[in-house]
Amino acid sequence: MDEFDAIDDHFASYARLLTEDPAARYDALRSCSFFQPVPDEWLQRISQTAQIKTFHSDVCITTQDDGMKAFYVILYGTAEAYRNGKVVGTIETGDCFGEGIFFTDGTLTTSATVIAEDKIIAAEFSQPVIEALQADPQMMVSMDKALLLALFKKLKGANQKIERLMMR
């Protein structure tokens, strides 16, 4: 077995563990920066609703201007976000994308195409799962804080990019 086969085996084993073991899935979500403001009791429930998805390098996960279908948190790997064919950001382990689904009434579309840079393991929360989370106002207080922090982080990054562009 060469080094690449060992990496593939590790990736597959970790994805299988997250799919089959609720405690491992909870631990992976707990280590993500996105879920830091979510109390343990709520994260326990949220982790039970997560579907574990794997994506290989160069796979398109979302396409710009398509309808929003899910919210993702990367548990392993990195993706690139493209807007109008240009890289606008990198999404790393612990980061999220598709958070606009929490705010849509079904008419909001994705703002970027997201393509796996490396192999990715992500927690996927589909529209029906999001609707179930939104039905619990107490849970959504924690999720709203997590969403606001994630959006603030993205806004801060965008402001820094604008500043760098203006310095040129």
Rosetta silent file (secondary structure, phi, psi, omega in degrees, C-alpha in Angstrom):
SEQUENCE: MDEFDAIDDHFASYARLLTEDPAARYDALRSCSFFQPVPDEWLQRISQTAQIKTFHSDVCITTQDDGMKAFYVILYGTAEAYRNGKVVGTIETGDCFGEGIFFTDGTLTTSATVIAEDKIIAAEFSQPVIEALQADPQMMVSMDKALLLALFKKLKGANQKIERLMMR
SCORE:     score description
SCORE:     0.000 S_00000001
   1 L     0.000  126.312  178.737    0.000    0.000    0.000 S_00000001
   2 L   -89.905  178.913 -175.567    1.476    3.353   -1.000 S_00000001
   3 H   -60.109  -39.559 -179.148    0.997    6.710    0.730 S_00000001
   4 H   -67.965  -38.645  176.639   -1.985    7.717   -1.457 S_00000001
   5 H   -63.609  -39.024  178.637   -3.814    4.472   -0.756 S_00000001
   6 H   -63.841  -39.747  177.590   -3.294    5.038    2.966 S_00000001
   7 H   -65.189  -43.831  178.309   -4.783    8.539    2.675 S_00000001
   8 H   -61.394  -41.933  178.812   -7.772    7.157    0.742 S_00000001
   9 H   -64.216  -42.143  178.269   -8.287    4.460    3.379 S_00000001
  10 H   -62.134  -44.918  178.947   -8.112    7.026    6.198 S_00000001
  11 H   -58.766  -49.893 -178.770  -10.627    9.265    4.390 S_00000001
  12 H   -63.905  -40.772  179.235  -13.060    6.381    3.815 S_00000001
  13 H   -64.577  -42.549 -179.700  -12.684    5.125    7.395 S_00000001
  14 H   -66.843  -41.612  177.670  -13.317    8.568    8.867 S_00000001
  15 H   -62.114  -42.202  178.835  -16.381    9.134    6.659 S_00000001
  16 H   -64.081  -43.034  178.268  -17.748    5.734    7.666 S_00000001
  17 H   -59.113  -46.312 -179.435  -17.123    6.473   11.359 S_00000001
  18 H   -65.530  -32.612  178.931  -18.992    9.798   11.130 S_00000001
  19 H   -72.166  -41.594 -171.392  -21.880    8.126    9.336 S_00000001
  20 H   -93.534  -24.521 -172.527  -22.225    5.201   11.740 S_00000001
  21 L  -112.448  105.814 -179.254  -21.170    6.603   15.133 S_00000001
  22 H   -57.780  -35.185 -179.972  -23.370    9.389   16.590 S_00000001
  23 H   -67.685  -40.343  178.267  -20.735   10.231   19.228 S_00000001
  24 H   -66.675  -40.212  178.299  -18.026   10.676   16.577 S_00000001
  25 H   -62.830  -44.610  177.398  -20.388   12.826   14.483 S_00000001
  26 H   -59.868  -47.993 -179.440  -21.175   14.982   17.542 S_00000001
  27 H   -59.781  -40.781  179.795  -17.444   15.341   18.356 S_00000001
  28 H   -64.949  -43.048  178.364  -16.669   16.365   14.768 S_00000001
  29 H   -66.956  -39.359 -179.731  -19.415   18.991   14.795 S_00000001
  30 H   -62.031  -31.568 -178.848  -18.352   20.232   18.233 S_00000001
  31 L   -79.220   -9.430 -179.757  -14.832   20.858   16.908 S_00000001
  32 L   -78.886  135.431  179.775  -16.161   23.066   14.080 S_00000001
  33 H   -58.461  -33.943 -178.890  -15.878   26.800   14.623 S_00000001
  34 H   -57.829  -40.876 -173.888  -19.410   27.256   13.283 S_00000001
  35 H   -89.475    4.473 -179.239  -20.960   25.273   16.162 S_00000001
  36 L   -54.466  -41.899 -178.348  -18.938   26.863   19.000 S_00000001
  37 L   -78.991   -2.496 -176.843  -21.849   29.044   20.231 S_00000001
  38 L   -89.069  123.061  179.106  -24.319   26.127   20.190 S_00000001
  39 L   -61.081  153.344 -176.728  -24.852   24.511   23.624 S_00000001
  40 H   -53.593  -44.717 -176.480  -24.112   20.787   23.933 S_00000001
  41 H   -61.379  -37.099  179.046  -27.741   19.746   24.384 S_00000001
  42 H   -76.323  -38.893  179.313  -28.773   21.438   21.126 S_00000001
  43 H   -64.278  -34.214  176.364  -25.721   20.265   19.224 S_00000001
  44 H   -57.415  -46.495  179.321  -26.515   16.713   20.302 S_00000001
  45 H   -68.455  -40.968  179.801  -29.921   17.029   18.601 S_00000001
  46 H   -62.974  -41.647 -177.376  -28.493   18.823   15.587 S_00000001
  47 H   -63.234  -27.705  178.677  -25.819   16.154   15.091 S_00000001
  48 H   -70.971  -21.563 -178.659  -28.537   13.501   14.862 S_00000001
  49 H   -93.024  -10.782 -176.960  -30.039   15.301   11.845 S_00000001
  50 L   -72.122  135.016  171.068  -26.770   15.678    9.924 S_00000001
  51 E  -100.412  129.885  179.500  -26.240   13.583    6.835 S_00000001
  52 E   -87.446  124.671 -179.202  -22.575   12.839    6.191 S_00000001
  53 E  -122.187  143.432  175.245  -21.610   13.470    2.572 S_00000001
  54 E  -116.435  144.853  178.425  -18.286   12.911    0.839 S_00000001
  55 E  -135.763  134.535  177.795  -17.031   14.776   -2.207 S_00000001
  56 L   -87.287  164.320 -179.597  -13.897   14.034   -4.204 S_00000001
  57 L   -51.289  140.301  176.509  -11.517   16.683   -5.524 S_00000001
  58 L    70.216   12.844  176.060  -12.934   18.948   -8.233 S_00000001
  59 L   -85.889  134.679  177.794  -16.548   17.935   -7.565 S_00000001
  60 E   -81.463  121.270 -178.048  -19.077   20.763   -7.758 S_00000001
  61 E   -93.333  -43.597  173.492  -21.115   20.835   -4.529 S_00000001
  62 E  -133.546  155.529  179.196  -23.280   23.886   -5.287 S_00000001
  63 L  -120.216  132.895 -179.657  -23.744   25.917   -8.440 S_00000001
  64 L   -50.851  134.932  175.463  -24.106   29.692   -8.487 S_00000001
  65 L    72.474    5.698  171.457  -27.701   30.893   -8.882 S_00000001
  66 L   -79.231  161.046  175.777  -29.244   27.443   -8.342 S_00000001
  67 E   -64.181  145.391  179.165  -31.960   27.070   -5.750 S_00000001
  68 L   -73.835  129.539 -178.349  -30.701   26.456   -2.222 S_00000001
  69 L  -118.194  -22.714 -175.773  -31.095   22.810   -1.288 S_00000001
  70 E  -161.668  164.370  174.805  -28.890   22.367    1.777 S_00000001
  71 E  -114.292  138.076 -176.005  -26.579   23.887    4.350 S_00000001
  72 E  -126.490  144.960  168.876  -23.102   22.364    4.747 S_00000001
  73 E  -125.760  124.257 -178.714  -20.389   22.354    7.395 S_00000001
  74 E   -77.955  123.173  178.728  -17.030   20.980    6.268 S_00000001
  75 E   -96.226  -21.123 -178.649  -15.739   18.367    8.703 S_00000001
  76 E  -160.119  127.534  175.206  -12.642   17.477    6.681 S_00000001
  77 L   108.287 -172.794 -175.659  -11.072   19.119    3.649 S_00000001
  78 L  -141.854  145.535  176.473  -11.197   22.376    1.753 S_00000001
  79 E  -131.665  159.196  175.841  -13.377   23.864   -0.988 S_00000001
  80 E  -110.978  140.032  175.951  -13.141   26.918   -3.214 S_00000001
  81 E  -103.938  131.569 -179.250  -16.035   29.341   -3.748 S_00000001
  82 E  -120.119  136.958  173.551  -16.399   30.866   -7.224 S_00000001
  83 E  -124.946  121.864 -177.896  -18.546   33.803   -8.270 S_00000001
  84 L    53.004   39.474  175.507  -18.862   34.397  -12.007 S_00000001
  85 L    82.103   -0.912 -178.966  -15.955   32.010  -12.602 S_00000001
  86 E  -113.118  139.598  178.439  -13.527   33.768  -10.228 S_00000001
  87 E   -64.883  126.473  178.494  -12.333   32.441   -6.880 S_00000001
  88 E  -116.634   -7.496  178.581  -13.885   34.548   -4.131 S_00000001
  89 E   179.489  167.706  176.409  -12.992   32.453   -1.111 S_00000001
  90 E  -119.775  136.168  178.853  -11.808   29.279    0.498 S_00000001
  91 E  -112.846  118.780 -173.114  -13.986   27.197    2.789 S_00000001
  92 L  -109.980  173.840  176.449  -11.973   25.161    5.251 S_00000001
  93 L   -50.935  129.682  179.862  -12.606   22.491    7.867 S_00000001
  94 L    95.574  -15.497 -179.629  -15.039   23.886   10.435 S_00000001
  95 L   -90.883  165.922 -178.459  -16.497   26.480    8.053 S_00000001
  96 E  -123.710  164.263  168.534  -19.955   26.486    6.528 S_00000001
  97 E  -152.776  157.066 -176.254  -21.640   27.409    3.268 S_00000001
  98 L    85.862   13.511 -176.646  -25.241   27.523    2.137 S_00000001
  99 H   -65.731  -16.192  177.039  -26.314   29.289    5.342 S_00000001
 100 H   -59.790  -21.212 -180.000  -28.685   31.462    3.305 S_00000001
 101 H   -60.179  -25.599  178.277  -31.098   28.518    3.360 S_00000001
 102 H   -70.392  -19.152 -173.094  -31.993   29.530    6.922 S_00000001
 103 L  -111.476    0.284 -173.349  -33.282   32.873    5.641 S_00000001
 104 L   -94.858  154.153  172.309  -35.045   31.909    2.435 S_00000001
 105 L  -106.130   18.024 -179.698  -38.674   31.369    1.656 S_00000001
 106 L   103.633   -4.049 -177.727  -37.697   29.193   -1.279 S_00000001
 107 L  -105.035  -12.170 -178.857  -36.771   32.026   -3.627 S_00000001
 108 L   -77.673  139.913  178.328  -33.144   32.651   -2.625 S_00000001
 109 E  -111.258  166.344  179.566  -30.453   31.138   -4.825 S_00000001
 110 L   -68.277  145.687 -177.606  -26.862   30.203   -4.061 S_00000001
 111 L   -90.812  -13.621 -176.021  -24.387   33.058   -4.320 S_00000001
 112 L  -149.824  158.137  168.712  -21.425   30.944   -5.429 S_00000001
 113 E   -88.288  129.996  179.352  -20.314   27.743   -7.041 S_00000001
 114 E  -114.357  124.653 -177.723  -18.502   25.627   -4.455 S_00000001
 115 E  -123.421  131.834  178.812  -16.001   23.062   -5.705 S_00000001
 116 E   -62.780  125.279  176.413  -14.108   20.574   -3.564 S_00000001
 117 L   -84.051  -43.324  175.946  -10.418   21.425   -3.614 S_00000001
 118 L  -117.798 -176.227  169.000   -9.471   18.281   -1.726 S_00000001
 119 L   -65.743  139.353 -175.993  -11.541   15.320   -0.688 S_00000001
 120 E  -126.939  141.584  165.772  -14.244   16.628    1.595 S_00000001
 121 E  -117.157  126.326 -177.767  -16.406   15.194    4.316 S_00000001
 122 E  -131.443  149.404  169.411  -19.306   17.494    5.120 S_00000001
 123 E   -89.604  123.975 -179.158  -22.325   17.509    7.379 S_00000001
 124 E  -108.775  134.284  176.485  -25.317   18.252    5.187 S_00000001
 125 E  -121.720  108.139 -175.906  -28.552   19.700    6.522 S_00000001
 126 E   -74.921  169.935  179.393  -31.319   19.518    3.918 S_00000001
 127 H   -54.722  -46.697  178.365  -34.269   21.914    3.611 S_00000001
 128 H   -61.574  -35.467  177.625  -36.621   19.604    5.611 S_00000001
 129 H   -66.649  -43.383  178.368  -33.998   19.357    8.392 S_00000001
 130 H   -59.765  -44.072  179.762  -33.617   23.151    8.426 S_00000001
 131 H   -62.398  -38.160  177.186  -37.392   23.530    8.685 S_00000001
 132 H   -65.861  -40.858  177.088  -37.453   21.109   11.641 S_00000001
 133 H   -63.331  -42.054 -178.266  -34.705   23.098   13.384 S_00000001
 134 H   -66.773  -21.368  179.591  -36.569   26.342   12.752 S_00000001
 135 L   -71.483  -14.622  179.945  -39.688   24.892   14.387 S_00000001
 136 L  -107.651   98.757 -175.594  -37.869   24.964   17.742 S_00000001
 137 H   -58.702  -35.588 -179.692  -37.430   28.627   18.766 S_00000001
 138 H   -66.143  -41.673  178.968  -35.051   27.797   21.638 S_00000001
 139 H   -65.586  -39.063 -176.758  -32.745   25.850   19.362 S_00000001
 140 H   -68.496  -21.989  174.470  -32.815   28.619   16.769 S_00000001
 141 H   -59.561  -46.488  178.559  -31.538   31.167   19.308 S_00000001
 142 H   -68.059  -42.533 -179.994  -28.245   29.246   19.349 S_00000001
 143 H   -65.901  -39.000  178.070  -28.283   28.633   15.617 S_00000001
 144 H   -60.125  -41.103  178.400  -29.007   32.306   14.928 S_00000001
 145 H   -64.014  -44.377  178.482  -25.931   33.268   16.939 S_00000001
 146 H   -61.698  -42.877  179.752  -23.817   30.727   15.030 S_00000001
 147 H   -64.707  -43.966  179.436  -25.205   31.985   11.715 S_00000001
 148 H   -63.004  -41.588  177.565  -24.576   35.627   12.585 S_00000001
 149 H   -63.562  -40.796  178.835  -20.994   34.868   13.627 S_00000001
 150 H   -65.272  -42.955  179.123  -20.397   32.930   10.389 S_00000001
 151 H   -66.884  -38.113  177.039  -21.845   35.746    8.296 S_00000001
 152 H   -62.207  -42.508  178.500  -19.794   38.319   10.215 S_00000001
 153 H   -60.394  -42.480  179.186  -16.644   36.287    9.537 S_00000001
 154 H   -67.978  -39.831  177.995  -17.461   36.205    5.818 S_00000001
 155 H   -63.926  -41.770  178.076  -18.227   39.939    5.772 S_00000001
 156 H   -60.868  -44.291  177.619  -14.946   40.686    7.529 S_00000001
 157 H   -62.413  -40.748  178.488  -13.074   38.613    4.927 S_00000001
 158 H   -65.107  -40.922  177.899  -14.863   40.418    2.093 S_00000001
 159 H   -62.445  -39.683  178.583  -13.995   43.795    3.614 S_00000001
 160 H   -65.064  -38.871  177.500  -10.333   42.780    3.841 S_00000001
 161 H   -65.044  -41.980  178.485  -10.354   41.747    0.167 S_00000001
 162 H   -62.152  -42.898  178.830  -11.919   45.067   -0.821 S_00000001
 163 H   -60.313  -44.370  179.344   -9.295   46.916    1.196 S_00000001
 164 H   -63.083  -40.243  179.498   -6.468   45.002   -0.511 S_00000001
 165 H   -66.318  -35.248  179.900   -7.960   45.720   -3.937 S_00000001
 166 H   -72.971  -23.302  179.087   -8.253   49.418   -3.161 S_00000001
 167 H   -75.877  -17.399 -177.000   -4.586   49.547   -2.122 S_00000001
 168 L   -69.901    0.000    0.000   -3.460   48.434   -5.597 S_00000001
